[in-house]
Coordinates of C-alpha atoms in Angstrom, one line a residue:
M26 CA -21.4 46.3 -20.8
K27 CA -20.5 42.7 -21.1
K28 CA -16.8 43.7 -20.4
T29 CA -17.8 45.6 -17.4
F30 CA -20.0 42.4 -16.1
T31 CA -16.9 40.0 -16.2
H32 CA -14.8 42.6 -14.6
I33 CA -17.1 43.1 -11.5
R34 CA -17.6 39.2 -11.4
F35 CA -13.9 38.5 -11.0
S36 CA -13.5 41.5 -8.6
W37 CA -16.3 39.9 -6.5
R38 CA -14.4 36.6 -6.8
K39 CA -11.2 38.0 -5.7
L40 CA -12.7 39.6 -2.6
L41 CA -14.5 36.4 -1.5
G42 CA -11.1 34.6 -2.0
A43 CA -9.5 37.2 0.1
C44 CA -12.1 36.6 2.9
A45 CA -11.4 32.9 2.4
V46 CA -7.6 33.4 2.9
A47 CA -8.3 35.6 5.8
L48 CA -10.6 32.7 7.6
V49 CA -7.9 30.5 7.0
L50 CA -5.2 32.7 8.6
C51 CA -7.3 33.3 11.8
A52 CA -7.9 29.4 11.9
C53 CA -4.2 29.3 12.5
D54 CA -4.6 31.2 16.0
W55 CA -5.8 28.5 18.0
D56 CA -6.6 30.5 20.9
N57 CA -9.0 33.1 19.2
N58 CA -11.0 31.5 16.4
F59 CA -13.9 29.9 15.9
F60 CA -12.6 26.8 14.3
Y61 CA -11.1 25.6 17.3
H62 CA -13.0 25.2 20.5
P63 CA -11.8 22.5 23.6
V64 CA -14.2 19.8 24.2
E65 CA -14.3 18.4 27.9
F66 CA -14.9 14.8 27.7
R67 CA -17.9 14.0 30.1
G68 CA -18.4 10.5 29.4
E69 CA -17.3 7.5 31.4
A70 CA -13.9 6.0 30.7
E71 CA -14.4 2.7 28.7
E72 CA -13.1 -0.8 30.4
E73 CA -10.4 -2.8 28.8
Q74 CA -11.6 -5.0 25.9
M75 CA -9.9 -8.0 24.3
V76 CA -8.7 -7.3 20.7
V77 CA -8.3 -9.9 18.3
N78 CA -6.6 -9.3 15.1
A79 CA -5.6 -11.9 11.9
I80 CA -5.5 -12.3 8.3
L81 CA -5.5 -16.0 7.4
E82 CA -3.3 -16.7 4.6
A83 CA -4.4 -19.9 2.5
D84 CA -1.3 -22.4 2.0
S85 CA 0.3 -20.6 5.3
T86 CA 0.3 -21.3 9.0
P87 CA -2.0 -19.1 11.1
L88 CA -0.7 -16.1 12.9
I89 CA -3.4 -14.8 15.5
Y90 CA -2.5 -11.4 17.8
L91 CA -4.4 -10.7 20.8
N92 CA -4.1 -7.4 22.6
R93 CA -6.1 -5.0 25.5
S94 CA -7.8 -2.0 24.4
V95 CA -6.2 1.6 25.4
F96 CA -8.8 4.3 26.4
F97 CA -8.0 7.2 24.3
L98 CA -7.6 9.6 27.7
N99 CA -5.3 6.9 29.3
A100 CA -2.0 8.6 29.9
A101 CA 0.1 5.6 29.6
N102 CA -1.6 4.7 25.9
T103 CA 1.7 4.9 24.0
E104 CA 5.1 3.1 24.1
E105 CA 8.5 3.0 22.5
V106 CA 8.9 0.4 19.9
Y107 CA 12.5 -0.4 18.6
F108 CA 12.1 -0.6 14.9
N109 CA 14.8 -2.7 12.7
A110 CA 15.1 -1.1 9.2
Y111 CA 16.1 -3.2 6.2
Y112 CA 16.5 -2.0 2.5
Y113 CA 16.0 -4.1 -0.5
N114 CA 19.2 -5.0 -2.4
D115 CA 20.7 -8.3 -4.1
L116 CA 17.1 -10.0 -4.2
V117 CA 16.8 -9.5 -0.4
Y118 CA 16.4 -7.4 2.4
Q119 CA 19.5 -6.6 3.9
P120 CA 19.7 -4.7 7.4
D121 CA 20.2 -0.8 7.8
A122 CA 19.9 1.8 10.8
S123 CA 17.5 1.3 13.3
Y124 CA 15.3 3.4 15.4
T125 CA 12.9 3.9 18.2
G126 CA 9.5 5.4 17.7
Y127 CA 6.4 5.7 19.9
S128 CA 3.2 3.8 18.8
I129 CA -0.1 2.8 20.6
R130 CA 0.7 0.7 23.6
R131 CA 0.2 -3.1 22.2
G132 CA -0.2 -4.9 25.3
Y133 CA -0.1 -8.4 23.8
I134 CA -2.2 -11.1 25.7
K135 CA 0.0 -13.8 25.9
D136 CA -1.4 -16.4 28.6
A137 CA -4.9 -16.7 26.9
T138 CA -5.9 -20.4 25.7
V139 CA -6.8 -20.1 22.1
E140 CA -8.0 -23.0 20.3
M141 CA -8.6 -23.5 16.3
R142 CA -10.6 -26.2 14.5
I143 CA -11.1 -26.6 10.8
D144 CA -13.9 -27.9 8.8
G145 CA -15.6 -28.9 12.0
G146 CA -12.9 -31.4 13.1
S147 CA -11.2 -31.1 16.7
W148 CA -10.3 -28.3 18.7
T149 CA -6.3 -28.0 18.5
A150 CA -4.2 -25.7 20.9
L151 CA -2.4 -22.6 19.7
S152 CA 0.9 -21.5 21.4
C153 CA 2.2 -17.9 21.9
K154 CA 5.1 -17.2 20.5
Q155 CA 7.4 -14.0 19.6
V156 CA 7.4 -13.3 15.8
M157 CA 8.6 -10.7 13.8
D158 CA 6.4 -8.4 12.7
S159 CA 7.3 -6.0 9.3
R160 CA 5.7 -3.3 7.4
Q161 CA 6.9 -1.7 4.1
N162 CA 7.8 2.1 4.0
T163 CA 5.4 3.6 1.1
Y164 CA 7.9 5.8 -0.4
S165 CA 11.3 3.6 -0.5
D166 CA 12.6 0.2 -0.9
M167 CA 12.9 0.0 3.0
E168 CA 10.9 -2.5 5.4
Y169 CA 10.6 -1.9 9.1
R170 CA 10.6 -5.1 11.3
T171 CA 10.0 -5.1 15.2
E172 CA 9.2 -7.7 17.8
A173 CA 5.4 -8.8 18.5
W174 CA 3.9 -11.7 20.0
A175 CA 0.9 -13.9 18.3
Y176 CA -0.7 -17.3 18.6
V177 CA 0.8 -19.7 16.0
S178 CA 0.5 -23.4 15.0
D179 CA 2.1 -25.5 12.7
I180 CA -1.0 -26.4 10.6
V181 CA -1.0 -25.0 6.8
L182 CA -4.3 -23.7 6.3
R183 CA -6.0 -24.5 2.7
P184 CA -8.2 -22.8 0.6
G185 CA -11.8 -23.2 1.4
N186 CA -10.9 -24.0 4.9
T187 CA -13.6 -23.1 7.6
V188 CA -12.0 -21.7 10.2
E189 CA -13.1 -21.3 14.0
V190 CA -10.8 -19.9 16.9
R191 CA -12.4 -19.6 20.6
I192 CA -10.6 -17.7 23.2
A193 CA -10.5 -18.1 26.6
H194 CA -8.6 -15.6 29.4
K195 CA -9.2 -15.0 33.2
D196 CA -9.6 -11.5 32.8
Y197 CA -12.3 -11.9 30.0
P198 CA -14.8 -14.5 31.6
K199 CA -17.5 -14.4 28.6
G200 CA -14.5 -15.6 26.3
A201 CA -14.0 -14.7 22.6
S202 CA -14.9 -16.6 19.5
V203 CA -14.7 -15.9 15.7
K204 CA -15.3 -17.7 12.3
T205 CA -14.2 -17.1 8.8
V206 CA -14.0 -19.0 5.4
L207 CA -10.9 -19.0 3.2
P208 CA -11.4 -18.4 -0.7
V209 CA -11.0 -20.6 -3.2
R210 CA -8.0 -19.9 -5.5
A211 CA -9.2 -17.4 -8.6
G212 CA -7.6 -19.4 -11.0
A213 CA -5.7 -16.1 -12.8
T214 CA -3.1 -16.2 -15.5
A215 CA -1.4 -13.2 -17.1
E216 CA 0.9 -12.1 -19.9
A217 CA 2.5 -8.7 -20.4
D218 CA 3.1 -6.2 -23.5
D219 CA 6.3 -6.1 -25.0
M220 CA 8.6 -4.4 -22.1
H221 CA 11.1 -3.2 -25.3
I222 CA 8.6 -0.5 -26.1
D223 CA 9.3 3.1 -24.3
R224 CA 5.9 4.5 -23.2
K225 CA 5.1 7.6 -21.4
P226 CA 4.4 7.1 -18.5
M227 CA 6.6 4.0 -18.1
L228 CA 3.5 1.4 -17.6
V229 CA 3.1 -1.8 -19.0
P230 CA -0.5 -3.3 -20.1
V231 CA -0.8 -6.6 -18.0
R232 CA -3.9 -8.8 -19.1
I233 CA -5.4 -11.3 -16.3
T234 CA -7.5 -13.9 -17.5
L235 CA -10.0 -15.2 -14.8
P236 CA -12.2 -18.4 -15.2
P237 CA -15.3 -18.6 -13.6
Y238 CA -15.1 -18.2 -9.9
E239 CA -16.1 -21.2 -7.8
G240 CA -16.0 -20.2 -4.4
N241 CA -18.4 -17.8 -2.3
P242 CA -20.0 -15.2 -4.5
T243 CA -19.5 -12.3 -1.8
D244 CA -15.2 -12.9 -1.9
V245 CA -13.6 -9.8 -3.9
L246 CA -10.5 -9.9 -6.1
C247 CA -7.3 -7.9 -4.8
I248 CA -4.9 -7.7 -7.2
R249 CA -0.9 -6.5 -5.9
T250 CA 1.8 -6.0 -8.5
R251 CA 5.3 -5.5 -7.8
T252 CA 8.2 -4.6 -10.8
Y253 CA 11.9 -6.0 -10.1
A254 CA 14.6 -4.6 -12.0
S255 CA 18.3 -4.0 -12.1
T256 CA 21.5 -1.8 -13.8
H257 CA 24.5 -3.2 -15.1
D258 CA 27.2 -1.0 -14.6
T259 CA 30.7 -0.9 -16.1
I260 CA 33.9 1.2 -15.7
H261 CA 35.5 1.5 -19.2
H262 CA 39.4 2.0 -19.2
F263 CA 41.2 3.4 -22.2
T264 CA 44.4 1.1 -23.2
G265 CA 45.7 2.7 -26.3
L266 CA 44.8 3.4 -29.7
D267 CA 44.9 0.3 -32.6
P268 CA 47.8 0.3 -34.8
V269 CA 45.7 -0.6 -37.7
S270 CA 42.4 1.5 -37.6
G271 CA 43.5 4.0 -35.3
D272 CA 40.4 3.5 -33.0
S273 CA 40.7 3.5 -29.5
L274 CA 40.8 0.6 -27.2
W275 CA 39.0 0.0 -24.1
D276 CA 39.2 -2.9 -21.4
R277 CA 36.0 -3.5 -19.2
S278 CA 36.4 -3.8 -15.6
E279 CA 34.6 -3.0 -12.0
T280 CA 31.4 -4.4 -13.7
Y281 CA 28.7 -4.8 -11.1
D282 CA 25.1 -5.2 -10.6
Q283 CA 22.4 -3.7 -8.5
Q284 CA 19.0 -4.9 -8.0
I285 CA 16.1 -1.8 -8.0
L286 CA 12.6 -2.1 -7.3
S287 CA 10.1 0.3 -9.3
W288 CA 8.6 3.4 -8.1
P289 CA 5.7 4.1 -7.6
A290 CA 4.9 0.4 -6.1
A291 CA 1.3 0.9 -7.4
A292 CA -1.4 -0.9 -10.0
Y293 CA -3.4 1.1 -12.4
S294 CA -6.8 0.6 -14.3
R295 CA -9.4 1.8 -16.6
E296 CA -11.5 -0.9 -16.2
I297 CA -14.9 -0.1 -15.2
G298 CA -15.3 -2.7 -12.5
F299 CA -13.0 -1.0 -10.3
A300 CA -15.1 1.6 -10.1
R301 CA -17.3 -0.2 -7.6
Y302 CA -14.3 -0.3 -4.9
D303 CA -14.1 3.3 -4.6
Q304 CA -13.9 3.0 -1.0
I305 CA -10.4 1.6 -1.5
N306 CA -9.0 2.1 -5.0
I307 CA -8.3 5.7 -5.8
S308 CA -9.9 7.8 -8.4
L309 CA -7.7 9.2 -11.0
S310 CA -7.5 11.5 -14.1
Q311 CA -8.5 10.0 -17.5
N312 CA -10.7 7.3 -15.8
Y313 CA -8.1 5.6 -14.1
Y314 CA -8.1 3.8 -10.9
G315 CA -4.9 3.4 -8.9
S316 CA -3.8 1.6 -5.7
H317 CA -0.4 1.2 -3.8
T318 CA 1.0 -2.5 -3.8
S319 CA 0.6 -2.9 0.0
I320 CA -3.2 -2.3 -0.5
G321 CA -4.0 -3.5 -4.0
L322 CA -6.9 -2.7 -6.8
Y323 CA -10.0 -4.4 -5.8
H324 CA -12.5 -5.8 -8.3
D325 CA -15.4 -8.4 -8.5
V326 CA -14.6 -12.0 -8.8
N327 CA -15.8 -13.5 -12.0
L328 CA -19.3 -14.9 -11.4
S329 CA -20.0 -15.4 -15.1
D330 CA -20.0 -18.9 -17.2
A331 CA -17.1 -17.9 -18.8
P332 CA -13.3 -16.5 -18.8
I333 CA -12.9 -12.7 -18.5
T334 CA -10.1 -10.4 -19.0
I335 CA -9.2 -7.5 -17.1
E336 CA -6.3 -5.2 -17.9
V337 CA -4.0 -3.2 -15.4
E338 CA -1.0 -1.4 -15.8
M339 CA 1.9 -1.6 -14.0
P340 CA 5.6 0.2 -13.5
Y341 CA 8.7 -1.1 -15.5
Y342 CA 11.7 -0.1 -16.8
H343 CA 12.2 0.0 -20.6
E344 CA 15.4 -1.6 -21.3
N345 CA 18.3 1.2 -22.2
Y346 CA 21.8 1.6 -22.6
R347 CA 23.4 4.6 -21.4
R348 CA 27.0 5.5 -21.7
S349 CA 28.5 8.6 -19.9
T350 CA 31.2 11.3 -21.7
Y351 CA 34.9 10.5 -21.1
L352 CA 36.3 11.6 -18.0
D353 CA 40.0 12.2 -16.4
D354 CA 41.3 13.3 -19.5
R355 CA 39.3 10.8 -21.7
Q356 CA 41.0 7.8 -19.7
L357 CA 37.9 6.4 -18.7
Y358 CA 34.0 6.2 -19.0
Y359 CA 30.9 4.7 -17.5
S360 CA 28.0 2.6 -19.0
S361 CA 25.1 1.3 -17.6
R362 CA 22.2 -1.0 -18.8
T363 CA 19.0 -1.0 -17.4
R364 CA 15.9 -3.7 -17.9
T365 CA 13.0 -5.1 -15.9
D366 CA 13.9 -8.5 -14.8
S367 CA 10.5 -9.6 -13.6
L368 CA 6.9 -8.5 -13.0
V369 CA 5.1 -10.0 -10.2
I370 CA 1.4 -9.9 -10.0
N371 CA -0.6 -11.5 -7.1
V372 CA -3.9 -11.9 -7.6
Q373 CA -5.7 -12.8 -4.2
T374 CA -9.5 -13.8 -3.5
V375 CA -10.2 -12.1 -0.3
N376 CA -13.4 -12.8 2.1
R377 CA -15.9 -10.2 3.0
D378 CA -14.6 -10.2 6.5
A379 CA -10.8 -9.1 5.3
Y380 CA -12.3 -6.7 2.6
F381 CA -14.5 -4.6 5.2
Y382 CA -11.5 -4.6 7.5
V383 CA -9.4 -3.0 5.1
S384 CA -11.8 -0.8 4.1
S385 CA -13.1 0.7 7.1
M386 CA -9.3 1.2 8.2
L387 CA -8.5 3.3 5.3
Q388 CA -11.6 5.5 6.0
A389 CA -10.6 5.9 9.5
G390 CA -7.6 6.9 8.6
Y391 CA -5.5 4.1 9.8
L392 CA -4.3 2.9 6.7
R393 CA -2.9 5.0 3.7
N394 CA -3.5 4.3 -0.2
D395 CA -1.1 6.2 -2.5
A396 CA -0.9 5.8 -6.3
Y397 CA 0.7 8.7 -8.3
D398 CA -1.7 10.4 -10.8
Y399 CA 0.6 10.2 -14.3
W400 CA -2.5 11.5 -16.0
Q401 CA -3.2 14.8 -13.7
D402 CA -4.2 17.8 -15.7
S403 CA -2.2 20.7 -14.8
N404 CA -3.6 24.2 -15.0
P405 CA -3.2 26.0 -18.4
G406 CA -3.3 29.7 -16.8
G407 CA -0.8 28.8 -14.2
G408 CA -1.2 30.2 -10.5
F409 CA -4.3 29.3 -8.7
D410 CA -8.0 29.4 -9.2
L411 CA -10.3 31.3 -6.9
G412 CA -13.6 29.7 -7.8
D413 CA -11.6 25.8 -6.7
I414 CA -10.4 27.4 -3.4
L415 CA -13.8 28.3 -2.6
D416 CA -15.6 25.0 -3.7
D417 CA -12.7 23.2 -1.7
I418 CA -13.3 25.4 1.8
Q419 CA -16.9 24.6 1.2
D420 CA -16.8 21.1 0.9
A421 CA -14.4 21.3 4.2
F422 CA -17.4 23.0 5.9
S423 CA -19.9 20.6 4.7
E424 CA -17.4 17.8 5.8
M425 CA -17.0 19.5 9.3
G426 CA -20.8 19.1 9.9
S427 CA -21.4 16.0 8.9
M428 CA -18.5 14.6 10.5
E429 CA -18.7 11.4 12.2
G430 CA -16.3 8.3 13.7
V431 CA -15.7 5.4 11.4
Q432 CA -16.5 2.3 12.7
I433 CA -13.6 -0.3 12.5
Y434 CA -15.4 -3.3 10.9
G435 CA -15.3 -6.6 13.4
N436 CA -16.6 -10.0 13.5
V437 CA -15.5 -11.2 17.0
K438 CA -17.8 -12.4 19.2
G439 CA -17.4 -11.2 22.7
A440 CA -14.3 -8.7 22.0
F441 CA -13.2 -6.3 19.5
G442 CA -11.4 -7.1 16.3
Q443 CA -11.8 -9.2 13.3
M444 CA -10.3 -12.5 11.5
G445 CA -10.5 -12.4 7.9
G446 CA -9.0 -14.8 5.2
R447 CA -7.3 -14.5 1.5
T448 CA -5.9 -16.8 -1.3
T449 CA -3.2 -15.9 -3.4
D450 CA -2.5 -16.8 -7.4
H451 CA 1.2 -15.8 -7.4
I452 CA 2.1 -15.1 -11.2
V453 CA 5.9 -14.1 -12.3
I454 CA 6.6 -12.8 -15.7
I455 CA 10.0 -12.8 -16.5
G456 CA 11.6 -9.6 -18.2
Q457 CA 11.8 -10.0 -22.0

């Protein structure tokens, strides 16, 4: 009787699974299904607004972007953008192929009056200049650069500065203003475990020590990591036999080095403090959290009265030597030695304005965060689980029923946009 019950239950799951698959297949017919219904927009077209965007960096000069907003039904809301591609080699980015892509029309405002003052001092005018905007490819060592316009100054910002900006433009008579405070330094130090150990996965633990934080308690830590490694390749040519021992003799020629960046470019940790920022940090298997290096792992600053240590794990290359089999009738062979040259850890203190902006951009889907899950559980039975499929479909319906737009964080008065700040402790650990 028990076996019969089990058989009937499984049959129902198969039936439900078949229905679910049928519904999904129906959903692919855009003209004849209940998932897809054209909705006519009956609201009023929004007026064009000024958009302000800036993340101020301590120890750097300011860079403030001004744009005009684009209404989503505007037929001319996209434009062609020319991108220069650069790949990482020999410790620098070198030019590669270029291409033209499409993006939202940026509509730079180049004729505004933008003034800045620091810590309540005198107002200083910023000038609009052409700059190079860059972004990193998530899955490769490629960097894409394109021309942009921004308001700049030769004033170097410092940790703890209160920065105010006011903007005037003939098309926006009310003007705009924004204020933010750059965080103080975290004062972080770091040390790594032995990189000669062959670990699986190839992640080396790094312990970051943080003294008590002396800045604003609402500031947040952002930890970004990057591994730099190189290969030393050599071609060995056969020169003959030793007349005494009879051993083969080889000379070494055509030796060359090549720098490589680790993949994935991400940081991981099981520290419980990273769980609090699950709007940014990705929850992985075995209680790990991860984040791509372009986003960073977020954690509370140290608000205790004593130093604390948190551990993160980052990819590395275990030093190893490889030798190929003989080639060309045993006349030559190849050897290669790979090692980690350095681990770079950037421990940033990020103010609440910068944190809320990144978080809202991720939730709205304008930014991506990817971290490979080394510890993901495989399905021991193989194939697929109908129960999991039904759960996913139920979750999808629940999400569709409560779907709302995500409001991008802004702190600018009189315009759209935000201005945040961050300060970086740059730590380099030389390969062992």
